[in-house]
Coordinates of C-alpha atoms in Angstrom, one line a residue:
Chain I
X1000 CA 0.0 0.0 0.0
X1001 CA 1.4 3.4 -0.9
X1002 CA 1.4 6.1 1.6
X1003 CA 2.3 9.7 1.3
X1004 CA 3.5 10.2 4.9
X1005 CA 4.6 8.1 7.8
X1006 CA 1.1 8.7 9.3
X1007 CA -0.1 6.1 6.9
X1008 CA -3.1 8.2 5.9
X1009 CA -3.4 6.9 2.5
X1010 CA -5.9 8.2 0.1
X1011 CA -7.0 4.7 -0.8
X1012 CA -8.0 4.3 2.9
X1013 CA -9.7 7.7 2.9
X1014 CA -11.7 6.9 -0.2
X1015 CA -12.5 3.5 1.2
X1016 CA -14.0 5.1 4.2
X1017 CA -15.7 7.9 2.3
X1018 CA -16.9 5.4 -0.2
X1019 CA -18.7 3.5 2.6
X1020 CA -20.4 6.7 3.7
X1021 CA -21.6 8.1 0.4
X1022 CA -24.5 10.3 0.2
X1023 CA -26.6 7.6 -1.2
X1024 CA -25.6 5.1 1.4
X1025 CA -25.9 7.3 4.5
X1026 CA -28.5 9.9 3.7
X1027 CA -30.5 9.0 0.8
X1028 CA -33.7 10.8 -0.2
X1029 CA -34.5 12.3 3.2
X1030 CA -31.4 14.6 3.2
X1031 CA -31.8 15.6 -0.3
X1032 CA -35.4 16.6 0.5
X1033 CA -34.2 18.9 3.3
X1034 CA -34.6 22.6 3.0
X1035 CA -31.4 24.6 2.6
X1036 CA -31.7 25.8 6.1
X1037 CA -32.0 22.3 7.4
X1038 CA -29.1 21.1 5.4
X1039 CA -27.0 23.9 6.8
X1040 CA -28.1 23.1 10.3
X1041 CA -27.1 19.5 9.8
X1042 CA -23.8 20.4 8.3
X1043 CA -23.0 22.6 11.2
X1044 CA -24.2 20.0 13.7
X1045 CA -22.1 17.2 12.2
X1046 CA -19.0 19.5 11.8
X1047 CA -19.1 20.6 15.4
X1048 CA -19.4 17.0 16.5
X1049 CA -16.4 16.0 14.5
X1050 CA -14.4 19.0 15.6
X1051 CA -15.1 18.0 19.2
X1052 CA -13.8 14.5 18.4
X1053 CA -10.6 16.0 17.0
X1054 CA -10.0 17.6 20.4
X1055 CA -11.2 14.6 22.5
X1056 CA -8.9 12.2 20.7
X1057 CA -5.8 14.4 21.1
X1058 CA -5.3 15.4 17.5
X1059 CA -4.9 19.0 18.3
X1060 CA -1.3 20.1 18.8
X1061 CA -2.4 22.2 21.8
X1062 CA 0.6 24.5 21.5
X1063 CA -0.8 27.8 22.6
X1064 CA 2.1 29.9 21.4
X1065 CA 1.9 28.3 17.9
X1066 CA -1.9 28.6 17.7
X1067 CA -1.6 32.3 18.7
X1068 CA 0.9 32.9 16.0
X1069 CA -1.3 31.1 13.4
X1070 CA -4.2 33.2 14.6
X1071 CA -2.3 36.4 14.3
X1072 CA -1.5 35.7 10.6
X1073 CA -5.1 34.7 10.0
X1074 CA -6.4 37.9 11.6
X1075 CA -4.1 39.9 9.5
X1076 CA -5.5 38.3 6.4
X1077 CA -9.1 38.4 7.4
X1078 CA -9.4 41.2 9.9
X1079 CA -13.2 41.5 9.5
X1080 CA -13.8 37.8 10.1
X1081 CA -13.3 35.5 13.1
X1082 CA -11.8 32.4 11.6
X1083 CA -10.1 30.4 14.3
X1084 CA -6.9 28.5 13.4
X1085 CA -5.4 25.6 15.2
X1086 CA -2.5 23.2 14.5
X1087 CA -3.2 19.5 14.2
X1088 CA -0.6 17.1 15.4
X1089 CA 0.0 15.1 12.3
X1090 CA 2.9 14.8 10.0
X1091 CA 0.8 14.9 6.8
X1092 CA 1.3 18.1 4.7
X1093 CA -2.3 19.2 4.8
X1094 CA -4.7 22.0 5.9
X1095 CA -8.4 22.3 5.8
X1096 CA -11.3 24.6 6.6
X1097 CA -14.6 23.5 7.9
X1098 CA -18.2 24.8 7.8
X1099 CA -18.0 26.4 11.3
X1100 CA -15.4 28.8 10.0
X1101 CA -12.5 27.1 11.7
X1102 CA -9.2 26.3 9.9
X1103 CA -6.8 23.5 10.8
X1104 CA -3.2 23.2 9.7
X1105 CA -1.3 20.0 10.1
X1106 CA 2.2 20.3 11.7
X1107 CA 3.5 18.3 8.8
X1108 CA 2.5 21.3 6.5
X1109 CA 4.0 23.8 8.9
X1110 CA 7.2 21.8 8.8
X1111 CA 7.4 22.4 5.0
X1112 CA 6.6 26.1 5.2
X1113 CA 9.7 28.4 5.2
X1114 CA 8.3 31.8 6.1
X1115 CA 5.2 33.7 7.2
X1116 CA 4.3 34.7 3.7
X1117 CA 4.0 31.0 2.7
X1118 CA 1.9 30.5 5.8
X1119 CA -0.3 33.4 4.7
X1120 CA -0.8 31.7 1.3
X1121 CA -2.1 28.6 3.1
X1122 CA -4.3 30.5 5.5
X1123 CA -5.5 32.9 2.8
X1124 CA -6.5 29.9 0.7
X1125 CA -8.4 28.2 3.6
X1126 CA -10.0 31.4 4.7
X1127 CA -11.3 31.9 1.2
X1128 CA -12.9 28.5 1.4
X1129 CA -14.8 29.6 4.5
X1130 CA -15.6 33.0 3.1
X1131 CA -16.9 31.5 -0.2
X1132 CA -19.1 29.0 1.7
X1133 CA -17.4 26.2 -0.1
X1134 CA -18.2 23.6 2.5
X1135 CA -21.9 24.0 1.8
X1136 CA -21.4 24.4 -1.9
X1137 CA -19.5 21.1 -1.8
X1138 CA -22.6 19.5 -0.2
X1139 CA -24.8 21.0 -2.8
X1140 CA -22.7 19.1 -5.3
X1141 CA -23.6 16.1 -3.2
X1142 CA -20.0 15.3 -2.6
X1143 CA -19.6 15.8 1.1
X1144 CA -22.7 15.2 3.1
X1145 CA -22.2 11.5 3.3
X1146 CA -18.9 11.9 5.0
X1147 CA -20.0 14.1 7.8
X1148 CA -20.5 11.2 10.2
X1149 CA -17.1 9.6 9.5
X1150 CA -15.3 8.5 12.6
X1151 CA -12.0 7.4 13.9
X1152 CA -9.1 7.9 13.4
X1153 CA -7.8 11.3 12.3
X1154 CA -8.3 10.4 8.7
X1155 CA -11.9 9.7 9.4
X1156 CA -12.4 12.9 11.3
X1157 CA -10.7 14.9 8.6
X1158 CA -12.8 13.1 6.0
X1159 CA -15.8 14.1 8.1
X1160 CA -14.8 17.7 8.2
X1161 CA -13.7 18.3 4.7
X1162 CA -14.1 17.4 1.1
X1163 CA -11.5 14.7 0.8
X1164 CA -12.1 14.4 -2.9
X1165 CA -11.1 18.0 -3.0
X1166 CA -13.3 20.9 -4.0
X1167 CA -13.9 21.4 -7.6
X1168 CA -11.1 22.9 -9.6
X1169 CA -13.1 26.1 -9.9
X1170 CA -13.5 26.4 -6.1
X1171 CA -9.8 25.7 -5.6
X1172 CA -8.9 28.3 -8.1
X1173 CA -11.2 30.8 -6.5
X1174 CA -9.7 30.1 -3.1
X1175 CA -6.2 30.5 -4.5
X1176 CA -7.1 33.8 -6.1
X1177 CA -9.0 35.2 -3.1
X1178 CA -6.2 34.0 -0.8
X1179 CA -3.6 35.8 -2.9
X1180 CA -5.7 39.0 -2.9
X1181 CA -5.8 38.8 0.9
X1182 CA -2.0 38.3 1.0
X1183 CA -1.5 41.4 -1.0
X1184 CA -4.0 43.4 1.1
X1185 CA -2.3 42.3 4.3
X1186 CA 1.1 43.3 2.9
X1187 CA 2.6 39.9 2.3
X1188 CA 4.8 39.1 -0.7
X1189 CA 2.5 37.4 -3.1
X1190 CA 5.3 35.6 -4.9
X1191 CA 5.9 33.5 -1.8
X1192 CA 3.0 31.1 -2.6
X1193 CA 4.6 29.5 -5.6
X1194 CA 7.8 28.2 -4.0
X1195 CA 5.9 26.3 -1.4
X1196 CA 4.0 24.4 -4.0
X1197 CA 7.1 24.0 -6.1
X1198 CA 9.0 22.4 -3.2
X1199 CA 6.0 20.1 -2.5
X1200 CA 6.0 19.1 -6.2
X1201 CA 9.7 18.3 -5.9
X1202 CA 9.1 16.3 -2.7
X1203 CA 6.3 14.3 -4.3
X1204 CA 8.7 13.5 -7.2
X1205 CA 11.7 12.7 -5.0
X1206 CA 9.7 10.5 -2.6
X1207 CA 7.8 9.0 -5.5
X1208 CA 4.5 9.8 -3.8
X1209 CA 1.6 8.6 -5.9
X1210 CA -1.2 10.1 -3.7
X1211 CA -0.1 13.6 -2.6
X1212 CA -1.7 15.4 0.4
X1213 CA -5.1 16.7 -0.7
X1214 CA -4.1 20.3 0.2
X1215 CA -1.8 20.3 -2.7
X1216 CA -4.0 18.2 -5.0
X1217 CA -2.6 15.8 -7.6
X1218 CA 0.5 16.5 -9.5
X1219 CA -1.0 18.1 -12.6
X1220 CA -3.3 20.3 -10.4
X1221 CA -0.3 21.2 -8.3
X1222 CA 1.7 22.4 -11.2
X1223 CA -1.3 24.3 -12.5
X1224 CA -1.6 26.0 -9.1
X1225 CA 2.0 27.0 -9.2
X1226 CA 1.3 28.6 -12.6
X1227 CA -1.9 30.3 -11.2
X1228 CA 0.1 31.7 -8.3
X1229 CA 2.7 33.2 -10.7
X1230 CA -0.1 34.7 -12.9
X1231 CA -2.0 36.1 -9.9
X1232 CA 1.1 37.5 -8.3
X1233 CA 2.1 39.1 -11.7
X1234 CA 5.8 39.1 -10.7
X1235 CA 5.1 41.7 -8.0
X1236 CA 7.8 40.8 -5.5
X1237 CA 7.2 43.2 -2.7
X1238 CA 5.9 42.8 0.8
X1239 CA 6.5 41.0 4.0
X1240 CA 8.2 37.6 4.0
X1241 CA 9.1 37.2 7.7
X1242 CA 11.3 34.2 7.8
X1243 CA 12.7 34.8 11.3
X1244 CA 9.3 35.4 12.9
X1245 CA 8.0 32.2 11.3
X1246 CA 11.0 30.2 12.5
X1247 CA 10.8 31.5 16.0
X1248 CA 7.2 30.7 16.4
X1249 CA 7.4 27.2 14.9
X1250 CA 10.9 26.1 15.8
X1251 CA 9.9 23.8 18.7
X1252 CA 7.1 22.2 16.8
X1253 CA 9.3 21.7 13.7
X1254 CA 12.1 20.1 15.7
X1255 CA 9.5 17.8 17.4
X1256 CA 8.1 16.8 14.1
X1257 CA 11.5 16.1 12.6
X1258 CA 12.3 13.9 15.7
X1259 CA 9.1 11.9 15.0
X1260 CA 10.1 11.4 11.4
X1261 CA 13.5 10.3 12.6
X1262 CA 11.9 7.8 15.1
X1263 CA 10.1 6.3 12.1
X1264 CA 13.3 6.0 10.1
X1265 CA 11.9 7.9 7.2
X1266 CA 15.1 8.9 5.5
X1267 CA 13.7 10.2 2.3
X1268 CA 11.5 12.7 4.1
X1269 CA 14.3 13.9 6.3
X1270 CA 16.5 14.4 3.2
X1271 CA 13.7 16.3 1.4
X1272 CA 13.1 18.6 4.4
X1273 CA 16.8 19.2 5.4
X1274 CA 19.1 18.9 2.4
X1275 CA 18.5 22.4 1.1
X1276 CA 21.2 24.9 1.8
X1277 CA 20.8 26.6 5.1
X1278 CA 18.0 24.3 6.4
X1279 CA 20.2 22.3 8.8
X1280 CA 21.7 25.5 10.3
X1281 CA 18.2 26.5 11.5
X1282 CA 18.1 23.4 13.7
X1283 CA 21.8 23.1 14.7
X1284 CA 23.2 20.8 15.9
X1285 CA 20.2 18.5 15.4
X1286 CA 19.6 19.5 11.8
X1287 CA 22.9 18.0 10.5
X1288 CA 22.5 15.0 12.8
X1289 CA 19.0 14.4 11.4
X1290 CA 20.1 14.9 7.8
X1291 CA 22.9 12.3 8.5
X1292 CA 20.3 10.0 9.8
X1293 CA 18.2 10.5 6.7
X1294 CA 21.1 9.4 4.5
X1295 CA 21.9 6.5 6.9
X1296 CA 18.3 5.3 6.7
X1297 CA 18.0 5.7 2.9
X1298 CA 21.3 3.8 2.5
X1299 CA 21.6 4.5 -1.3
X1300 CA 25.1 4.3 -2.8
X1301 CA 27.2 7.2 -1.5
X1302 CA 24.8 7.9 1.4
X1303 CA 27.2 6.6 4.0
X1304 CA 29.7 9.3 3.1
X1305 CA 27.1 12.0 3.0
X1306 CA 25.8 10.9 6.4
X1307 CA 29.3 10.9 7.9
X1308 CA 29.9 14.4 6.6
X1309 CA 26.6 15.6 8.1
X1310 CA 27.4 14.0 11.5
X1311 CA 30.8 15.6 11.4
X1312 CA 29.2 18.9 10.7
X1313 CA 26.9 18.4 13.7
X1314 CA 29.8 17.6 16.0
X1315 CA 31.6 20.7 14.7
X1316 CA 28.5 22.8 15.4
X1317 CA 28.4 21.4 18.9
X1318 CA 31.1 19.1 20.1
X1319 CA 29.0 17.7 23.0
X1320 CA 26.2 16.5 20.7
X1321 CA 26.4 12.9 21.6
X1322 CA 24.0 11.4 19.1
X1323 CA 26.1 12.4 16.1
X1324 CA 29.1 10.5 17.5
X1325 CA 27.0 7.3 18.1
X1326 CA 25.5 7.4 14.7
X1327 CA 28.8 8.1 13.0
X1328 CA 30.4 5.2 14.8
X1329 CA 27.9 2.8 13.3
X1330 CA 28.8 3.8 9.8
X1331 CA 32.5 3.9 10.5
X1332 CA 32.3 0.3 11.9
X1333 CA 30.4 -0.8 8.8
X1334 CA 33.1 0.7 6.6
X1335 CA 35.8 -1.1 8.6
X1336 CA 37.1 2.0 10.3
X1337 CA 37.2 0.3 13.7
X1338 CA 39.5 2.8 15.3
X1339 CA 37.3 5.7 14.3
X1340 CA 34.2 3.9 15.4
X1341 CA 35.7 3.1 18.8
X1342 CA 36.8 6.7 19.3
X1343 CA 33.3 7.9 18.4
X1344 CA 31.6 5.3 20.7
X1345 CA 33.8 6.2 23.6
X1346 CA 32.9 9.8 23.2
X1347 CA 29.3 8.9 22.9
X1348 CA 29.3 7.0 26.1
X1349 CA 31.3 9.8 27.8
X1350 CA 28.7 12.3 26.8
X1351 CA 25.5 10.2 27.2
X1352 CA 26.1 7.3 29.5
X1353 CA 22.4 6.8 30.0
X1354 CA 21.2 7.2 26.4
X1355 CA 18.8 4.6 25.1
X1356 CA 21.5 3.3 22.7
X1357 CA 24.2 3.2 25.4
X1358 CA 24.0 -0.6 26.0
X1359 CA 24.4 -1.3 22.3
X1360 CA 27.3 1.1 22.2
X1361 CA 29.0 -0.6 25.2
X1362 CA 28.6 -4.0 23.5
X1363 CA 30.2 -2.6 20.3
X1364 CA 33.0 -1.0 22.3
X1365 CA 33.9 -4.3 23.9
X1366 CA 33.8 -6.0 20.5
X1367 CA 35.9 -3.4 18.8
X1368 CA 38.5 -3.3 21.6
X1369 CA 38.9 -7.1 21.2
X1370 CA 39.2 -6.7 17.4
X1371 CA 41.8 -3.9 17.6
X1372 CA 43.8 -5.5 20.5
X1373 CA 43.1 -9.2 20.3
Chain D
X1028 CA -17.5 -21.7 32.3
X1029 CA -13.9 -22.9 32.4
X1030 CA -11.0 -20.7 31.6
X1031 CA -10.4 -22.7 28.4
X1032 CA -14.1 -22.2 27.6
X1033 CA -13.9 -18.4 28.1
X1034 CA -10.7 -18.2 26.0
X1035 CA -12.2 -20.3 23.3
X1036 CA -15.4 -18.3 23.2
X1037 CA -13.6 -15.0 23.1
X1038 CA -11.4 -16.1 20.3
X1039 CA -14.2 -17.5 18.3
X1040 CA -15.9 -14.1 18.6
X1041 CA -12.7 -12.2 17.8
X1042 CA -11.4 -14.2 14.9
X1043 CA -13.1 -16.0 12.1
X1044 CA -10.3 -18.5 11.8
X1045 CA -10.4 -21.7 13.6
X1046 CA -7.9 -22.0 16.4
X1047 CA -6.9 -25.1 18.4
X1048 CA -6.0 -24.4 21.9
X1049 CA -4.1 -26.9 24.0
X1050 CA -3.3 -26.7 27.6
X1051 CA 0.4 -26.8 28.7
X1052 CA 0.5 -29.9 30.9
X1053 CA 4.2 -30.3 31.2
X1054 CA 6.2 -27.0 31.3
X1055 CA 9.4 -28.9 30.7
X1056 CA 8.1 -30.1 27.3
X1057 CA 9.5 -28.1 24.3
X1058 CA 6.7 -26.9 22.1
X1059 CA 7.9 -26.8 18.5
X1060 CA 6.5 -24.3 16.0
X1061 CA 5.0 -25.6 12.8
X1062 CA 6.7 -23.0 10.8
X1063 CA 10.4 -22.4 11.6
X1064 CA 12.8 -24.6 13.4
X1065 CA 12.4 -23.3 16.9
X1066 CA 10.8 -24.5 20.0
X1067 CA 10.3 -23.2 23.5
X1068 CA 8.8 -24.2 26.9
X1069 CA 5.7 -22.5 28.0
X1070 CA 4.5 -22.1 31.6
X1071 CA 2.1 -24.6 33.0
X1072 CA -1.5 -23.6 33.1
X1073 CA -1.2 -21.6 29.9
X1074 CA -2.9 -22.5 26.7
X1075 CA -1.2 -22.4 23.3
X1076 CA -2.2 -22.6 19.7
X1077 CA 0.0 -23.7 16.8
X1078 CA -2.6 -23.5 14.0
X1079 CA -1.2 -20.3 12.5
X1080 CA 2.3 -19.4 11.5
X1081 CA 3.1 -18.4 15.1
X1082 CA 3.3 -20.0 18.5
X1083 CA 0.5 -18.1 20.4
X1084 CA 0.0 -18.6 24.1
X1085 CA -2.2 -17.0 26.7
X1086 CA -3.4 -17.6 30.2
X1087 CA -6.6 -15.6 30.5
X1088 CA -7.2 -14.7 26.8
X1089 CA -5.1 -13.0 24.2
X1090 CA -6.6 -9.6 24.9
X1091 CA -5.3 -9.9 28.5
X1092 CA -1.9 -11.4 27.9
X1093 CA -0.2 -13.2 25.1
X1094 CA 3.1 -14.6 24.2
X1095 CA 3.6 -14.7 20.5
X1096 CA 6.6 -16.2 18.7
X1097 CA 7.2 -16.1 15.0
X1098 CA 9.8 -16.5 12.4
X1099 CA 9.2 -13.8 9.8
X1100 CA 10.8 -14.1 6.4
X1101 CA 13.5 -11.5 6.0
X1102 CA 11.8 -9.8 3.2
X1103 CA 8.7 -9.2 5.3
X1104 CA 10.5 -8.3 8.6
X1105 CA 9.8 -4.6 8.5
X1106 CA 7.0 -4.1 6.0
X1107 CA 5.7 -0.8 7.4
X1108 CA 9.1 0.9 6.8
X1109 CA 9.6 -1.1 3.6
X1110 CA 12.8 -2.7 4.9
X1111 CA 13.9 -6.2 5.1
X1112 CA 16.2 -7.9 7.6
X1113 CA 19.2 -10.1 6.8
X1114 CA 21.0 -12.9 8.7
X1115 CA 24.1 -10.7 9.3
X1116 CA 22.2 -7.5 10.3
X1117 CA 23.7 -6.1 13.5
X1118 CA 21.5 -6.5 16.5
X1119 CA 21.4 -2.7 17.1
X1120 CA 20.1 -2.2 13.5
X1121 CA 17.5 -5.0 14.1
X1122 CA 16.3 -3.3 17.2
X1123 CA 16.2 0.1 15.5
X1124 CA 14.2 -1.2 12.5
X1125 CA 11.9 -3.3 14.7
X1126 CA 11.0 -0.2 16.8
X1127 CA 10.6 2.0 13.7
X1128 CA 8.4 -0.6 12.1
X1129 CA 6.1 -0.6 15.1
X1130 CA 5.8 3.1 15.0
X1131 CA 5.4 3.4 11.3
X1132 CA 2.5 0.9 11.4
X1133 CA 0.5 3.8 12.8
X1134 CA -1.9 1.7 14.8
X1135 CA -0.3 2.3 18.2
X1136 CA -1.2 5.6 19.9
X1137 CA 1.0 7.2 22.5
X1138 CA 3.9 5.0 21.5
X1139 CA 6.8 5.1 23.9
X1140 CA 10.1 3.2 23.9
X1141 CA 11.0 2.3 27.4
X1142 CA 14.2 0.5 26.7
X1143 CA 16.2 -1.1 23.9
X1144 CA 19.1 -3.4 24.7
X1145 CA 21.3 -6.1 23.3
X1146 CA 20.3 -9.6 24.4
X1147 CA 21.1 -13.2 23.7
X1148 CA 18.2 -14.9 22.0
X1149 CA 18.2 -18.6 21.3
X1150 CA 22.0 -18.5 21.8
X1151 CA 22.5 -15.8 19.3
X1152 CA 23.2 -12.0 19.5
X1153 CA 19.8 -10.3 19.5
X1154 CA 17.9 -7.5 21.1
X1155 CA 15.3 -6.9 23.7
X1156 CA 12.9 -3.9 23.6
X1157 CA 10.2 -2.7 25.9
X1158 CA 7.5 -0.4 24.5
X1159 CA 4.3 1.1 25.8
X1160 CA 1.3 2.2 23.7
X1161 CA -2.4 2.7 23.8
X1162 CA -4.9 0.6 21.9
X1163 CA -7.3 2.3 19.6
X1164 CA -10.6 3.4 21.2
X1165 CA -12.5 0.7 19.4
X1166 CA -10.1 -1.9 21.0
X1167 CA -10.6 -0.5 24.5
X1168 CA -8.2 2.4 24.6
X1169 CA -6.1 0.3 27.0
X1170 CA -2.5 1.2 27.9
X1171 CA -0.4 -1.8 26.9
X1172 CA 3.2 -2.8 27.6
X1173 CA 5.1 -5.0 25.3
X1174 CA 8.5 -6.7 25.6
X1175 CA 9.9 -8.2 22.5
X1176 CA 13.1 -10.1 21.8
X1177 CA 14.5 -10.9 18.4
X1178 CA 17.4 -12.3 16.5
X1179 CA 18.2 -12.8 12.8
X1180 CA 18.4 -16.4 11.7
X1181 CA 19.5 -17.6 8.2
X1182 CA 15.8 -17.9 7.1
X1183 CA 14.1 -15.1 8.9
X1184 CA 13.8 -12.8 11.8
X1185 CA 12.8 -14.7 15.0
X1186 CA 10.6 -12.5 17.2
X1187 CA 9.1 -13.4 20.5
X1188 CA 6.9 -10.8 22.2
X1189 CA 4.8 -10.6 25.3
X1190 CA 2.1 -8.0 25.6
X1191 CA -0.5 -7.2 28.2
X1192 CA -2.4 -4.3 29.7
X1193 CA 0.1 -2.3 31.8
X1194 CA -2.2 -2.4 34.8
X1195 CA -2.1 -5.6 36.7
X1196 CA -1.4 -8.1 33.9
X1197 CA 1.9 -7.0 32.4
X1198 CA 4.0 -7.4 35.6
X1199 CA 2.1 -10.5 36.6
X1200 CA 3.2 -12.6 33.6
X1201 CA 6.5 -11.0 32.6
X1202 CA 8.5 -13.7 34.5
X1203 CA 6.6 -16.4 32.6
X1204 CA 7.7 -14.7 29.3
X1205 CA 11.3 -14.4 30.5
X1206 CA 11.3 -18.0 31.3
X1207 CA 9.8 -19.0 28.0
X1208 CA 12.4 -16.9 26.1
X1209 CA 15.2 -18.5 28.1
X1210 CA 14.1 -21.9 26.8
X1211 CA 13.9 -20.7 23.1
X1212 CA 16.0 -23.0 21.0
X1213 CA 16.6 -23.1 17.3
X1214 CA 16.4 -26.8 17.0
X1215 CA 18.1 -27.5 13.7
X1216 CA 20.3 -25.2 11.5
X1217 CA 18.0 -23.4 9.2
X1218 CA 18.7 -23.4 5.5
X1219 CA 20.2 -20.2 4.3
X1220 CA 18.0 -18.6 1.7

């Protein structure tokens, strides 16, 4: 089964779930016979229920500083509205707006955003869905109502809150256009939107993802949206970008998300997220360590050398960063550099005697010592 | 109803496949797996089933505690992270991949690694890990502890795990698992694939 993130939320699963809850299956004629007001009431009722489940089941990131920052950007884009924004603890690169006017951004998407202007492009787009009443319009197209009662886990809740099949191309285009207008009105650089989508297109290609996150749509639509952003922006490269502010507000969350990807040994994603110039420095010394781990996990020809170089960079950035010594030792031992591996492991144990990997390190030290001095 | 009856009934409800539960009458008697050349001794008063590709054992029902031993073909060892194992894979790498595979599977909430250490398993270099996780709400939302040991054999990754609800059950039967693991034997040299 192909997945597009380590969260294993595969579109096939989503559609399986949605397919079982189609309009015809769940709400046949009675719903279609409802008045518009009753349909709206039902939409709001179901949406609120599913939003409550998101909170109950611990899917919200619950990072008040991060949520406040997201909210401040949303308020700047839509000062006359009261759209609430919250981060969802999930490594998928997605965002969605719901009928109650609330917007949710996955931490996996925030991890791929580089500055506040890119964040504004996402929130502008989602706010436009709310403003344009797209949730209800989607239902009118008989695409969404059936999924409103979708349940566990997150994928089910998201399916229940959004149009997983995506809004129509017209509604998406409208949301992109309105979002970009909002960006310009709020003083953001409108050319910032396209690079985010271009990077996502590159990641989809590099990781051979067949089912991209629905926020970005499928590959042809994604490339079309990049083109749309360029047209809408009209080359007008002025306005706020705010890289430092974005990084400051999201740094802890990004590092936590990178650690989760590391725990899951997802080397390809670590490389996609960290290999660009300057990215590892933002998370020093962990950035280079995690990039090294990405290469070690991927284990393609030449990756061991790239990993060792990244670990070395990490130890140069901070000589007491134990993890980089331990990881470098493993590759050095595999390459037959027993003396180098032993030196690294001894340093690792000196710096982190109680680390989770310490018992393996001690075992390897014993073995290497015997091999070096039989 | 007898314990065997309760166990049988719960398993029939839980699984459509037919299982054949046998009581351990002699805890000194090695129980040999149908698939894989390994055997182990199980604690007296437990029930075991050999009908699948694993040795599955329980005292009060598999939802309450289970020992599960299996030989997984190398190519299928770490499916969730799309990795395989190999006979010469270092035990540290095996442990790392095993833990990553559990996490990547995505079914275990609140996953925590309590410990990961080298261990001798069936006379070979292996690993022992202890993890904690929560079952999905539909499965009771229970906080579970699991200890697993593993080692790479020529024809697959030999894994034995014990899992039980953290409250009450886990500590109660952990010594039984430890004893069973200490008797784990690869009875004949496996063919190298």
